[in-house]
Tab-separated table of C-alpha atoms and ligand atoms in Angstrom:
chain	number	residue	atom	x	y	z
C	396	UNK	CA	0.000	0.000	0.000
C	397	UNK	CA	0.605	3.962	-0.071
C	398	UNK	CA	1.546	6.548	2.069
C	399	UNK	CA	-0.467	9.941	0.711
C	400	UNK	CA	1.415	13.036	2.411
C	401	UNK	CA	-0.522	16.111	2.821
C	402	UNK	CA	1.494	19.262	3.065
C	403	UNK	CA	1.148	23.110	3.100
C	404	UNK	CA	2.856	24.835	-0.103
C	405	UNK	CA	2.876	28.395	1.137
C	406	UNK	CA	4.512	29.600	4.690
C	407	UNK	CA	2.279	27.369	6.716
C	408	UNK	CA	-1.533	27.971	8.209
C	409	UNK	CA	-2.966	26.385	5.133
C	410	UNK	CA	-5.257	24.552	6.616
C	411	UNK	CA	-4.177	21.199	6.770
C	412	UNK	CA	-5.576	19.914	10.030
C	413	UNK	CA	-9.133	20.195	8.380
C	414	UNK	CA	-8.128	18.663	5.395
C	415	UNK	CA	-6.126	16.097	7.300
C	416	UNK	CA	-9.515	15.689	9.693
C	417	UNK	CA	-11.590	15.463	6.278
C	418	UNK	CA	-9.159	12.606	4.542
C	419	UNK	CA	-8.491	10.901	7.482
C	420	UNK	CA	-12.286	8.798	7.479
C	421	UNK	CA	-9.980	6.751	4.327
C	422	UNK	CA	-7.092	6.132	6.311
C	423	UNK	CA	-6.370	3.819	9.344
C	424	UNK	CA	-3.139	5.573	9.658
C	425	UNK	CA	-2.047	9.222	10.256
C	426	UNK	CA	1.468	10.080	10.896
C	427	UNK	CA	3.155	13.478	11.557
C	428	UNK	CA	6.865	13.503	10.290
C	429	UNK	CA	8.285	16.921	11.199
C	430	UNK	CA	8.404	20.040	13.222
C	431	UNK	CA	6.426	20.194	16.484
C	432	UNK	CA	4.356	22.130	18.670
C	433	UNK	CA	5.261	25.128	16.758
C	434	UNK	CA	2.177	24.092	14.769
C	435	UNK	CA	-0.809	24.927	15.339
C	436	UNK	CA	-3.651	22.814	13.008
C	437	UNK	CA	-7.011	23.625	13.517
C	438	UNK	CA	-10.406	21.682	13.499
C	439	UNK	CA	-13.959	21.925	13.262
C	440	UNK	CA	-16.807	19.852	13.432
C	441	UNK	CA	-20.344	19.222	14.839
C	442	UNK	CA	-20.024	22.827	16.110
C	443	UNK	CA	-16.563	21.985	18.283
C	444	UNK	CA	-13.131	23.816	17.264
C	445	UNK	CA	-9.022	22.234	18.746
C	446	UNK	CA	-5.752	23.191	17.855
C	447	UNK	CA	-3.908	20.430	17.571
C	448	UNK	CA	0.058	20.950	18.044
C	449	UNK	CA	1.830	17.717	18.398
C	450	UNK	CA	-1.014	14.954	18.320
C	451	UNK	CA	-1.863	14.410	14.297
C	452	UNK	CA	-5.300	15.214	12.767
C	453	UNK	CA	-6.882	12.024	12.785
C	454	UNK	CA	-7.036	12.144	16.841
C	455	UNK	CA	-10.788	12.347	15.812
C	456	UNK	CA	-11.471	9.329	13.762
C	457	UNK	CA	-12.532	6.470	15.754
C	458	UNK	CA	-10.714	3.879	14.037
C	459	UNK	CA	-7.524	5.618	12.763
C	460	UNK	CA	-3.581	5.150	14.460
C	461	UNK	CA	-2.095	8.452	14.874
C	462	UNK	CA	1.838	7.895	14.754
C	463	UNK	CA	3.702	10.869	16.245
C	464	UNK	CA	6.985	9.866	13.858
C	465	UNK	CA	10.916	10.297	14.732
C	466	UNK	CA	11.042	13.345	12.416
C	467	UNK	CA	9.102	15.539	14.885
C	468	UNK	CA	10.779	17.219	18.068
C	469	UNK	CA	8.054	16.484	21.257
C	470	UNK	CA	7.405	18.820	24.080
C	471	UNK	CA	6.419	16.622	26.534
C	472	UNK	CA	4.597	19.437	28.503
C	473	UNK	CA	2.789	20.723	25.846
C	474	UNK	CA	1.758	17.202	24.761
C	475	UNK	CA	0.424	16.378	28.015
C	476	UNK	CA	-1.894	19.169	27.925
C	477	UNK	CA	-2.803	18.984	24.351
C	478	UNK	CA	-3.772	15.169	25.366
C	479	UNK	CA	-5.870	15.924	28.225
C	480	UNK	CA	-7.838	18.955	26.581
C	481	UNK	CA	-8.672	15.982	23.793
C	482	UNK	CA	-9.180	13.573	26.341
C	483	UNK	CA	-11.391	15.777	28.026
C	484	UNK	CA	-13.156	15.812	24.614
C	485	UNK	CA	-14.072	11.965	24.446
C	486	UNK	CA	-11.071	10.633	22.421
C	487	UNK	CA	-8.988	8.518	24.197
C	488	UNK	CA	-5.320	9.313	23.046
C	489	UNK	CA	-3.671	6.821	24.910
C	490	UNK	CA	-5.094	3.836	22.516
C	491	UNK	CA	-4.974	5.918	19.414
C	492	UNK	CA	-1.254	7.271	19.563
C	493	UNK	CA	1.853	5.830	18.950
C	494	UNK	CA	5.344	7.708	19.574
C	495	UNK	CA	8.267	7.221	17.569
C	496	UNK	CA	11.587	6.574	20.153
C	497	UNK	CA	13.554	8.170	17.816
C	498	UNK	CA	11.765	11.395	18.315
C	499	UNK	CA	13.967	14.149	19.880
C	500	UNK	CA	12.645	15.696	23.118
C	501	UNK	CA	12.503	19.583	24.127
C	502	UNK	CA	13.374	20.300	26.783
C	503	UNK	CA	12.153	23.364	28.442
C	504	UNK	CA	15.549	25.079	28.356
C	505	UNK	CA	15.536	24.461	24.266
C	506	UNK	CA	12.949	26.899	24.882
C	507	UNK	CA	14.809	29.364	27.271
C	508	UNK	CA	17.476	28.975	23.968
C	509	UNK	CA	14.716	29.558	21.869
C	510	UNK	CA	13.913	32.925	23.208
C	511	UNK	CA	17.763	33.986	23.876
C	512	UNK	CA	18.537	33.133	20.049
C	513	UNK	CA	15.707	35.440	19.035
C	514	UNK	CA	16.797	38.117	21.898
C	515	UNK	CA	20.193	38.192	20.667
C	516	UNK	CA	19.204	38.421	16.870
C	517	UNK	CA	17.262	42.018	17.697
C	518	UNK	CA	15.403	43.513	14.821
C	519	UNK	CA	16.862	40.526	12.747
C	520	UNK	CA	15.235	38.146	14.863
C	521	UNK	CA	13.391	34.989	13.097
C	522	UNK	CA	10.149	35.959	14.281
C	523	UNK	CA	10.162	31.912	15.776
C	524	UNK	CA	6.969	30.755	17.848
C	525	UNK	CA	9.360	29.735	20.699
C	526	UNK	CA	8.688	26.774	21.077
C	527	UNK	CA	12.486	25.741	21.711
C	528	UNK	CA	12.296	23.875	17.644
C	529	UNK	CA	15.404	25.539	16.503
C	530	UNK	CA	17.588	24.366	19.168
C	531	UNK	CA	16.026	21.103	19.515
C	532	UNK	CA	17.041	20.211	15.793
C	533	UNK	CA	20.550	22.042	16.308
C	534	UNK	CA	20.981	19.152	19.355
C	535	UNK	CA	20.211	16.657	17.257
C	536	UNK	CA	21.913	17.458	14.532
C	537	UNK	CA	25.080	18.258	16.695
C	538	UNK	CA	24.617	15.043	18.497
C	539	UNK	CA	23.750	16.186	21.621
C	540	UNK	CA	19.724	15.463	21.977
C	541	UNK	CA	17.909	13.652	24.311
C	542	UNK	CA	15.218	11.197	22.432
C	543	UNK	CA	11.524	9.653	23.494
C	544	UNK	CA	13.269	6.381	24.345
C	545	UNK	CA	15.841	7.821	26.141
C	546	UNK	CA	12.824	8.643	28.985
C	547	UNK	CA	13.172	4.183	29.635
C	548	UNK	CA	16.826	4.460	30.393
C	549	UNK	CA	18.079	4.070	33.855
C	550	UNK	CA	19.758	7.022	33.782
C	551	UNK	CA	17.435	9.176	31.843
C	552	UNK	CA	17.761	12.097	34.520
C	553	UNK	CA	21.965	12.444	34.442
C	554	UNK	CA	21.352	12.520	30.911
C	555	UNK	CA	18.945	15.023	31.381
C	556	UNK	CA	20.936	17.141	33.376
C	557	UNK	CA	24.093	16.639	31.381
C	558	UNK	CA	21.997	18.278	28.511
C	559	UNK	CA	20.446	20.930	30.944
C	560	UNK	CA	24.077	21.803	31.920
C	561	UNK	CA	25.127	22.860	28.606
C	562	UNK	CA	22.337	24.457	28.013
C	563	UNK	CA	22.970	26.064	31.376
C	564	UNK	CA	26.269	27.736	30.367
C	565	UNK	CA	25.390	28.275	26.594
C	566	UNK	CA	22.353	30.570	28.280
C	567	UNK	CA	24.713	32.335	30.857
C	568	UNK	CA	27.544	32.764	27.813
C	569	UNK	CA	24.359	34.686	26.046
C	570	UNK	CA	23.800	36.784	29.434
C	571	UNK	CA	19.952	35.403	29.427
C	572	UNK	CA	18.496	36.246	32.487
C	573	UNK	CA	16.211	33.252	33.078
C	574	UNK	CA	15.675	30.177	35.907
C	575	UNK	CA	16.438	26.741	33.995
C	576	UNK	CA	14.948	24.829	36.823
C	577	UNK	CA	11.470	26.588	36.544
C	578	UNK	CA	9.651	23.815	34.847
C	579	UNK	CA	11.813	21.219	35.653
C	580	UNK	CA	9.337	19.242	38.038
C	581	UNK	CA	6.291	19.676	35.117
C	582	UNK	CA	8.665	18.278	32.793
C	583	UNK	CA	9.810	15.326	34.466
C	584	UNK	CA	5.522	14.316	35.772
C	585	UNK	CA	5.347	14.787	31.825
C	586	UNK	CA	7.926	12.360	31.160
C	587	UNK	CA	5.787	9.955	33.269
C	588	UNK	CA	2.647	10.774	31.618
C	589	UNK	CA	4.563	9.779	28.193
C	590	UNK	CA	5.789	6.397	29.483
C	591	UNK	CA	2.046	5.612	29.256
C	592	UNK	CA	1.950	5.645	25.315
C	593	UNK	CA	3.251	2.800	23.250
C	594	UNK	CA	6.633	4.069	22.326
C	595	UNK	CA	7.383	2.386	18.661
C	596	UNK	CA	10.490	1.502	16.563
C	597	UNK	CA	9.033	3.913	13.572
C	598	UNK	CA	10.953	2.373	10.877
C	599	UNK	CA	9.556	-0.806	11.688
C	600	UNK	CA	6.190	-0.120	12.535
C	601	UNK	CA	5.308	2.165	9.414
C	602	UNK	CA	6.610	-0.479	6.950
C	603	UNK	CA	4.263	-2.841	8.214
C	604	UNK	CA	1.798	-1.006	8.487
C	605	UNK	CA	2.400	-0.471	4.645
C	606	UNK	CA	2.056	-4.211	3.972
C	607	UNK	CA	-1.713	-3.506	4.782
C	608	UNK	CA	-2.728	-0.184	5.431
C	609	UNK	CA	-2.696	2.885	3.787
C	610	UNK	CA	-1.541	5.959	5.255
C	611	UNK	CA	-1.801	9.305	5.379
C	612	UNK	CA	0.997	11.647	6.537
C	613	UNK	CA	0.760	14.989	7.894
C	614	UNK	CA	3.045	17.560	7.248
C	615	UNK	CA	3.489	20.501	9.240
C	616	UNK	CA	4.677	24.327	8.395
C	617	UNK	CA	4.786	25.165	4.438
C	618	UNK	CA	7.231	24.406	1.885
C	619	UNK	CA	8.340	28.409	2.252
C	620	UNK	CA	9.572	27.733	5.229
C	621	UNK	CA	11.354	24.471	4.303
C	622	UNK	CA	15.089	24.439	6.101
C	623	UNK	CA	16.649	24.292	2.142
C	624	UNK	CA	13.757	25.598	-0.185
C	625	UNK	CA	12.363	28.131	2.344
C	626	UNK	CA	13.458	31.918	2.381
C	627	UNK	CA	16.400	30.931	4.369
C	628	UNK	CA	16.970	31.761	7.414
C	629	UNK	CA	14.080	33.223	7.717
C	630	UNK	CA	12.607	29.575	7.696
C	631	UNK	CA	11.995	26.387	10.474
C	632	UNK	CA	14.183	23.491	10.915
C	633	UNK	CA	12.882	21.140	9.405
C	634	UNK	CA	12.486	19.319	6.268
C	635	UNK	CA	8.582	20.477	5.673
C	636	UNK	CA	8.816	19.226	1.554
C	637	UNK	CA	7.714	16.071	0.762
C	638	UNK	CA	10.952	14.206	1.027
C	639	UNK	CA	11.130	14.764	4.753
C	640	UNK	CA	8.206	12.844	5.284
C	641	UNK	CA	10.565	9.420	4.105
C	642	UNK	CA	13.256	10.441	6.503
C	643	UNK	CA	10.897	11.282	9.349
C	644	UNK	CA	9.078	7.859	9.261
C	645	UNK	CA	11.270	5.984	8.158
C	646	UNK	CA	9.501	5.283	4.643
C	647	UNK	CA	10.853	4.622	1.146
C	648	UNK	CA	10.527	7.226	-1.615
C	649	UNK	CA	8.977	4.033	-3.639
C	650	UNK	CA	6.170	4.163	-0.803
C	651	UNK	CA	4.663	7.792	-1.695
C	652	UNK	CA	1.879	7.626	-3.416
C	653	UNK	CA	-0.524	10.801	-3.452
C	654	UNK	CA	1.104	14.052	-2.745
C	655	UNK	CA	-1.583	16.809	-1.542
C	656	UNK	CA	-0.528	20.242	-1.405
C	657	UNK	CA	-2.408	22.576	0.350
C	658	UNK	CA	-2.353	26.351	-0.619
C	659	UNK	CA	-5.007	29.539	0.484
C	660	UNK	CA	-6.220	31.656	-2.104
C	661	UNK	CA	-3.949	34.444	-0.617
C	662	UNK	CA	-0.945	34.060	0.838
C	663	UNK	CA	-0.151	34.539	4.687
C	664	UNK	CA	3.162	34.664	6.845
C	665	UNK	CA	3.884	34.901	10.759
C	666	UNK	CA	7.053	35.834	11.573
C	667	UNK	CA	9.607	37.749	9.692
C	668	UNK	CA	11.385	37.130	6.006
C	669	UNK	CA	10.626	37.652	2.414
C	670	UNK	CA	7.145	38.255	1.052
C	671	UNK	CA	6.463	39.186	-2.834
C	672	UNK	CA	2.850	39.871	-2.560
C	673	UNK	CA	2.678	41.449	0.680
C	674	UNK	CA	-0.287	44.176	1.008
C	675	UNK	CA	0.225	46.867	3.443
C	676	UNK	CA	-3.252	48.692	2.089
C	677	UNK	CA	-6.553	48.440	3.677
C	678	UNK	CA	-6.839	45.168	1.138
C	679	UNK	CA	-3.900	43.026	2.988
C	680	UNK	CA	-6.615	44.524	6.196
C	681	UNK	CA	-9.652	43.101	4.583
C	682	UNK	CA	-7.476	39.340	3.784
C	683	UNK	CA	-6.799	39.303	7.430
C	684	UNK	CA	-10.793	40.140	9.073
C	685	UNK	CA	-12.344	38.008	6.449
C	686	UNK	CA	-9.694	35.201	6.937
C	687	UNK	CA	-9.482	35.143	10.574
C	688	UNK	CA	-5.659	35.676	9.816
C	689	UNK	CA	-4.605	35.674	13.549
C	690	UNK	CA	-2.031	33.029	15.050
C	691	UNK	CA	-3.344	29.817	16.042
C	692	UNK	CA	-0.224	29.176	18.684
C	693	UNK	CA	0.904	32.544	19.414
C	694	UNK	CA	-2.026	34.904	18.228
C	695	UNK	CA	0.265	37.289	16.118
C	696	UNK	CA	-1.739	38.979	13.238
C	697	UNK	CA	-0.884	37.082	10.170
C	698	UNK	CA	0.530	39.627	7.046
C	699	UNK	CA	-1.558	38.861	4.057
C	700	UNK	CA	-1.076	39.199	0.387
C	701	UNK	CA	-2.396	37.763	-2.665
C	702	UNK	CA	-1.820	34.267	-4.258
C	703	UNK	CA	2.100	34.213	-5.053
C	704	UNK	CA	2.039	31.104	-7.931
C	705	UNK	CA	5.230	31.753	-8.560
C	706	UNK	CA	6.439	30.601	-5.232
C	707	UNK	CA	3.310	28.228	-5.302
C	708	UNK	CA	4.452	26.742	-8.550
C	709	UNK	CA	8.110	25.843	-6.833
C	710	UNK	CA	6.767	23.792	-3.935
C	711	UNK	CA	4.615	22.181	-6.304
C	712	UNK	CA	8.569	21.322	-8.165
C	713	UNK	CA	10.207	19.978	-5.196
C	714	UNK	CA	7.448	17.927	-3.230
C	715	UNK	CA	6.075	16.739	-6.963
C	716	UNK	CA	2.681	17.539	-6.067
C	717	UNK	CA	0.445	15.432	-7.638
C	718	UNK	CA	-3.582	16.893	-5.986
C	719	UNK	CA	-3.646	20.483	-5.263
C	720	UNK	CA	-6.313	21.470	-2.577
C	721	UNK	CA	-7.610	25.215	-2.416
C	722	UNK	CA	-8.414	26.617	1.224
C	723	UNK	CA	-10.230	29.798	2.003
C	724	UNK	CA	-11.236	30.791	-2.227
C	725	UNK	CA	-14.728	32.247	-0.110
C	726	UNK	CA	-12.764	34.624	1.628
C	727	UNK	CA	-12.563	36.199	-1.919
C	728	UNK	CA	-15.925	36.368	-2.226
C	729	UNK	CA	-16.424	40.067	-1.785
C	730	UNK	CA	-13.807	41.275	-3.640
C	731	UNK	CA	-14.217	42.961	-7.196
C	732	UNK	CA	-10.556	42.205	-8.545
C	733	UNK	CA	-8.838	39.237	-7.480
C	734	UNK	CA	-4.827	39.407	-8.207
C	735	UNK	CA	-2.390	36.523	-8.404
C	736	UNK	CA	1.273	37.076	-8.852
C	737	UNK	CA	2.521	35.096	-12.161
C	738	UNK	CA	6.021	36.316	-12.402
C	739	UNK	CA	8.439	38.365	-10.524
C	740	UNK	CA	10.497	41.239	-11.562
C	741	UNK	CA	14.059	41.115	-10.071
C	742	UNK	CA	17.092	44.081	-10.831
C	743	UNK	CA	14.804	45.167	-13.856
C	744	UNK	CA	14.122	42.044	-15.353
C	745	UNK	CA	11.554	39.472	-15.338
C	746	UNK	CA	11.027	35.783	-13.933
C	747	UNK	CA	9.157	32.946	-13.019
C	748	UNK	CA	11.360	31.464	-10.616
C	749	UNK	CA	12.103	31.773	-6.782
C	750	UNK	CA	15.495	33.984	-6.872
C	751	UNK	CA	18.432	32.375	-4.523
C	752	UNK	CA	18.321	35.980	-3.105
C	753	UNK	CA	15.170	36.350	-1.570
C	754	UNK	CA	15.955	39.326	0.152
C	755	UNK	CA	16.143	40.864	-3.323
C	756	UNK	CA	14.242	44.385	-4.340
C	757	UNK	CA	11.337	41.465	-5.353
C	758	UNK	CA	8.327	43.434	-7.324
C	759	UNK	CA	5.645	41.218	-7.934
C	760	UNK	CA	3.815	41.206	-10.970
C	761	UNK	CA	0.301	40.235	-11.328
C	762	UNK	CA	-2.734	38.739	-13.504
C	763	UNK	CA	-6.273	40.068	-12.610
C	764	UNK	CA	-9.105	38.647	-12.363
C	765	UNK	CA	-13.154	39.913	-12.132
C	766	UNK	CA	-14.206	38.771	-8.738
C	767	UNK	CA	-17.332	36.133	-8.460
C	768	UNK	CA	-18.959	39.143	-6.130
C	769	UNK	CA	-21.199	35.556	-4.777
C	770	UNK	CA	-21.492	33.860	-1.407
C	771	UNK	CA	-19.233	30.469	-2.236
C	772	UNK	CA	-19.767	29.187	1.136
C	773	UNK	CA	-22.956	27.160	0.661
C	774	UNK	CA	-21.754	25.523	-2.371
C	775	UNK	CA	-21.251	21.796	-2.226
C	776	UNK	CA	-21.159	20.644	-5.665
C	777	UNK	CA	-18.929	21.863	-8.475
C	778	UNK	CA	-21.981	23.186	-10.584
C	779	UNK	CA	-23.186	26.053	-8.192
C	780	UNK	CA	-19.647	27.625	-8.547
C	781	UNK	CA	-20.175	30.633	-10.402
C	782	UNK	CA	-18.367	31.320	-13.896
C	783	UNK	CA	-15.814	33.964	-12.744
C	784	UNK	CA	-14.802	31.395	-9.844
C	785	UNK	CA	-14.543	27.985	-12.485
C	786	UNK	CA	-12.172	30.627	-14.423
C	787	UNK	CA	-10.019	31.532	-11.614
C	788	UNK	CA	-9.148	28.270	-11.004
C	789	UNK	CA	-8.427	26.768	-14.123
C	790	UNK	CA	-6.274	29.543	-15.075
C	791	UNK	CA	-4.244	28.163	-11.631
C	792	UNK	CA	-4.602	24.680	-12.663
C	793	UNK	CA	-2.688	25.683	-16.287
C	794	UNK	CA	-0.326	27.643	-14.788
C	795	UNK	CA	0.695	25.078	-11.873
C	796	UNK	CA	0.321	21.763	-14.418
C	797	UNK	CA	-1.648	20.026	-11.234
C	798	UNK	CA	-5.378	19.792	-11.105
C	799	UNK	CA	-7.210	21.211	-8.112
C	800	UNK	CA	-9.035	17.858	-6.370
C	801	UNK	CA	-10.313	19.456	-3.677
C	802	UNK	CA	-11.982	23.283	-2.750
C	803	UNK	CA	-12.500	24.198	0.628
C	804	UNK	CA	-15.168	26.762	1.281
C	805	UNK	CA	-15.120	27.115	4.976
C	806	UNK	CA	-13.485	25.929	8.468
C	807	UNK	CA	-16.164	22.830	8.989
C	808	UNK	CA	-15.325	19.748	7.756
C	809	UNK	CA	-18.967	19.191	5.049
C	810	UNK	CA	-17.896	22.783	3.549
C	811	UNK	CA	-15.702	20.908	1.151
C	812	UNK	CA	-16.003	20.085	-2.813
C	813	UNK	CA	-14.147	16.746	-4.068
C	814	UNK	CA	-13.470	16.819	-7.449
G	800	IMO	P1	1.533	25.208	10.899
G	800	IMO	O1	1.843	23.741	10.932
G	800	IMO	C1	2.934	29.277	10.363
G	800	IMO	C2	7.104	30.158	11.400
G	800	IMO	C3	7.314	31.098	12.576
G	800	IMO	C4	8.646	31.721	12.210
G	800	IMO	C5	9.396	30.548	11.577
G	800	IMO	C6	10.305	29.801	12.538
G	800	IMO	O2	0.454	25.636	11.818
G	800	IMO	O3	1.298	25.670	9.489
G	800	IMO	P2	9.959	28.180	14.608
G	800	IMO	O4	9.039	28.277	15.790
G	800	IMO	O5	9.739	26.992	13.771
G	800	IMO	O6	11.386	28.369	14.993
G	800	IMO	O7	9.587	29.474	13.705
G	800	IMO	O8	8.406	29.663	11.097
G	800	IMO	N1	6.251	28.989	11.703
G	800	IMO	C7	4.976	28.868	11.301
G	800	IMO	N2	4.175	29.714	10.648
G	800	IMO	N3	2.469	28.057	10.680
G	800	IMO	C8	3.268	27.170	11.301
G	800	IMO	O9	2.882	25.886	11.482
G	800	IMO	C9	4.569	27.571	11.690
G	800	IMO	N4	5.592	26.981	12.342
G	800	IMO	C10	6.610	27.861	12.330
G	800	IMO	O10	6.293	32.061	12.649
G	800	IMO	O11	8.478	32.693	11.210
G	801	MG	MG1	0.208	27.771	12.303
């Protein structure tokens, strides 16, 4: 069998945890294979709303495995509280997650790090959700991290504090004022908590799960922000294309089937870094009421601009993106011109590719488009779309070379056209 991936093609908040929530009923397995609680994926149904950081989207389905894989970096604090707010909703997580051992841990001074990094970096600073990601991936790249198994070992707390003692003097070198021992106690009842899960061998699990099962992984952040492809540095530390879902699971490339990129009809981006389409008028202002365009971790007005398929047309490249899915096309709705950005203009002359500089004078320019002026989000079938709106989107489906499977029309899982 396959393993579909699912992943956002713009600078993340896509809105992948509803699709994930809405393909999920097909699949008896959903994995997660990067980043971490710096996510934030949100879901509605029968009139309830989460946002889900750590735990993947098909928490919800009664049937499905959700497989936390070694690719992602796991807060056990924040973990334990997403789990008991979902708990507290009639799911029980401990039967329906698995945790890769290979998973790296944060640990709550990667998040004192965190926040020193960003301190030190001043007006340059990333713009990071703080969630201690950065220096969780620099650990285990350097070697240094603690992992999910680890918590079984004997020893587990000397190698905790071995880790915390580094982290101690790499925090005093910085001159961070801070107290590394505040949530020490919190982490280590969490740590407890997390022995309760079924802690897996990844690798081995997801392959045979494969024999059998199809299943469905979940990627996290946007291709924009991809460690190599994103607008670097200015981007998070993980692999977020599709490629990183083989190394965070532990999957062959052979085993990929469906790849499902997400993108909004505009574009958003928290944080700091390059932005083509940007809008600073009272337009970007309108994107951002009718969207809802606030943080769903850390509450930060999103900026808004329109589509960038330039940019969109890139991830599409690298993850080979074989379903496109279109979020949010009825926040559009009201708008009389609708503007897409089909090639850039860099030093004078023009492209249609992502510059290496991306801190370059970047002047988008744009196609435009008569708005639908209609109210899409009652629509359920492909007929009631109105002219103007059928247009729009096959002039995106020639451009990108991908067709458009599915259109969502609003947060609740039924407002949603399969193609
Ligand atoms: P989901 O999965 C939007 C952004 C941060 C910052 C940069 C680095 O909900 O789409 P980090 O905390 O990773 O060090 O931050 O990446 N960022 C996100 N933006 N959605 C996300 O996740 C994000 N995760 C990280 O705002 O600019
Ligand atoms: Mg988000």
């Amino acid at each position: 069998m396959k393993l579909d991936v699912v992943l956002g093609l713009q600078w993340g908040d896509e809105g992948k945890g509803k699709i994930v929530d809405v393909l999920a009923g097909n699949y008896p397995v959903v994995a997660r294979f990067q980043g971490g609680p710096n996510a934030g994926h949100s879901l509605h149904f029968e009139g309830k709303s989460f946002v889900l950081r750590s735990i993947p989207s098909g928490i919800f389905r009664k049937d499905a495995v959700n497989v936390i894989g070694n690719g992602v970096v796991l807060d056990p604090i924040t973990f334990r509280k997403e789990c008991e707010n979902i708990e507290a909703a009639g799911a029980p997580v401990k039967e329906r997650i698995v945790i890769a051992k290979k998973a790296h841990l944060i640990l709550p001074t990667h998040r004192l790090l965190d926040a020193a990094n960003e301190a030190a970096m001043g007006k340059g600073k990333i713009g990071s959700t703080l969630k201690g990601i950065g220096p969780t991936y620099t650990d285990k790249v350097s070697r240094n991290g603690l992992r999910v198994g680890d918590v079984l070992a004997d020893d587990f707390k000397a190698r905790y504090g071995k880790l915390k003692e580094r982290h101690v003097k790499m925090l005093s070198q910085m001159q961070f004022e801070c107290n590394p021992e505040a949530e020490e106690a919190e982490f280590f009842d969490a740590v407890e908590y997390l022995k309760q899960f079924r802690l897996i061998d990844c690798e081995y699990f997801m392959n045979t799960q494969l024999k059998e099962k199809s299943i469905l992984a979940e990627g996290a952040q946007g291709s924009m922000l991809d460690i190599d492809y994103g607008s670097y540095p200015f981007v998070t530390s993980s692999s977020t294309a599709c490629a990183g879902a083989c190394i965070g699971l532990g999957v062959p490339p052979s085993s990929i089937g469906h790849v499902y990129g997400i993108f909004k009809a505009y574009c958003t981006r928290v944080g700091s870094g390059p932005f083509p389409t940007e809008l600073f008028d009272e337009t970007g202002e309108k994107l951002r009421k009718i969207g809802n365009e606030f943080g769903a971790v850390t509450g930060r007005p999103r900026r808004c601009g329109w589509l960038d398929l330039v940019a969109l047309r890139y991830a599409v490249m690298i993850s080979g993106v074989t379903d496109l899915i279109m979020m949010k096309s009825d926040c559009l709705d009201s708008f009389g011109t609708i503007k897409v950005c089909t090639s850039y203009k860099v030093g004078g002359k023009e492209t249609d590719m992502v510059p290496f500089d991306t801190f370059a004078e970047i002047e988008p320019v744009y196609t435009e488009f008569k708005g639908w002026n209609a109210d899409l989000t009652g629509c359920r079938k492909e007929e009631e779309l109105p002219e103007e709106f059928r247009n729009y989107i096959a002039f995106m489906e020639n451009y990108l070379g991908v067709p458009i499977r599915i259109i969502s029309l609003g947060p609740d899982r039924d407002a949603t056209i399969m193609r």
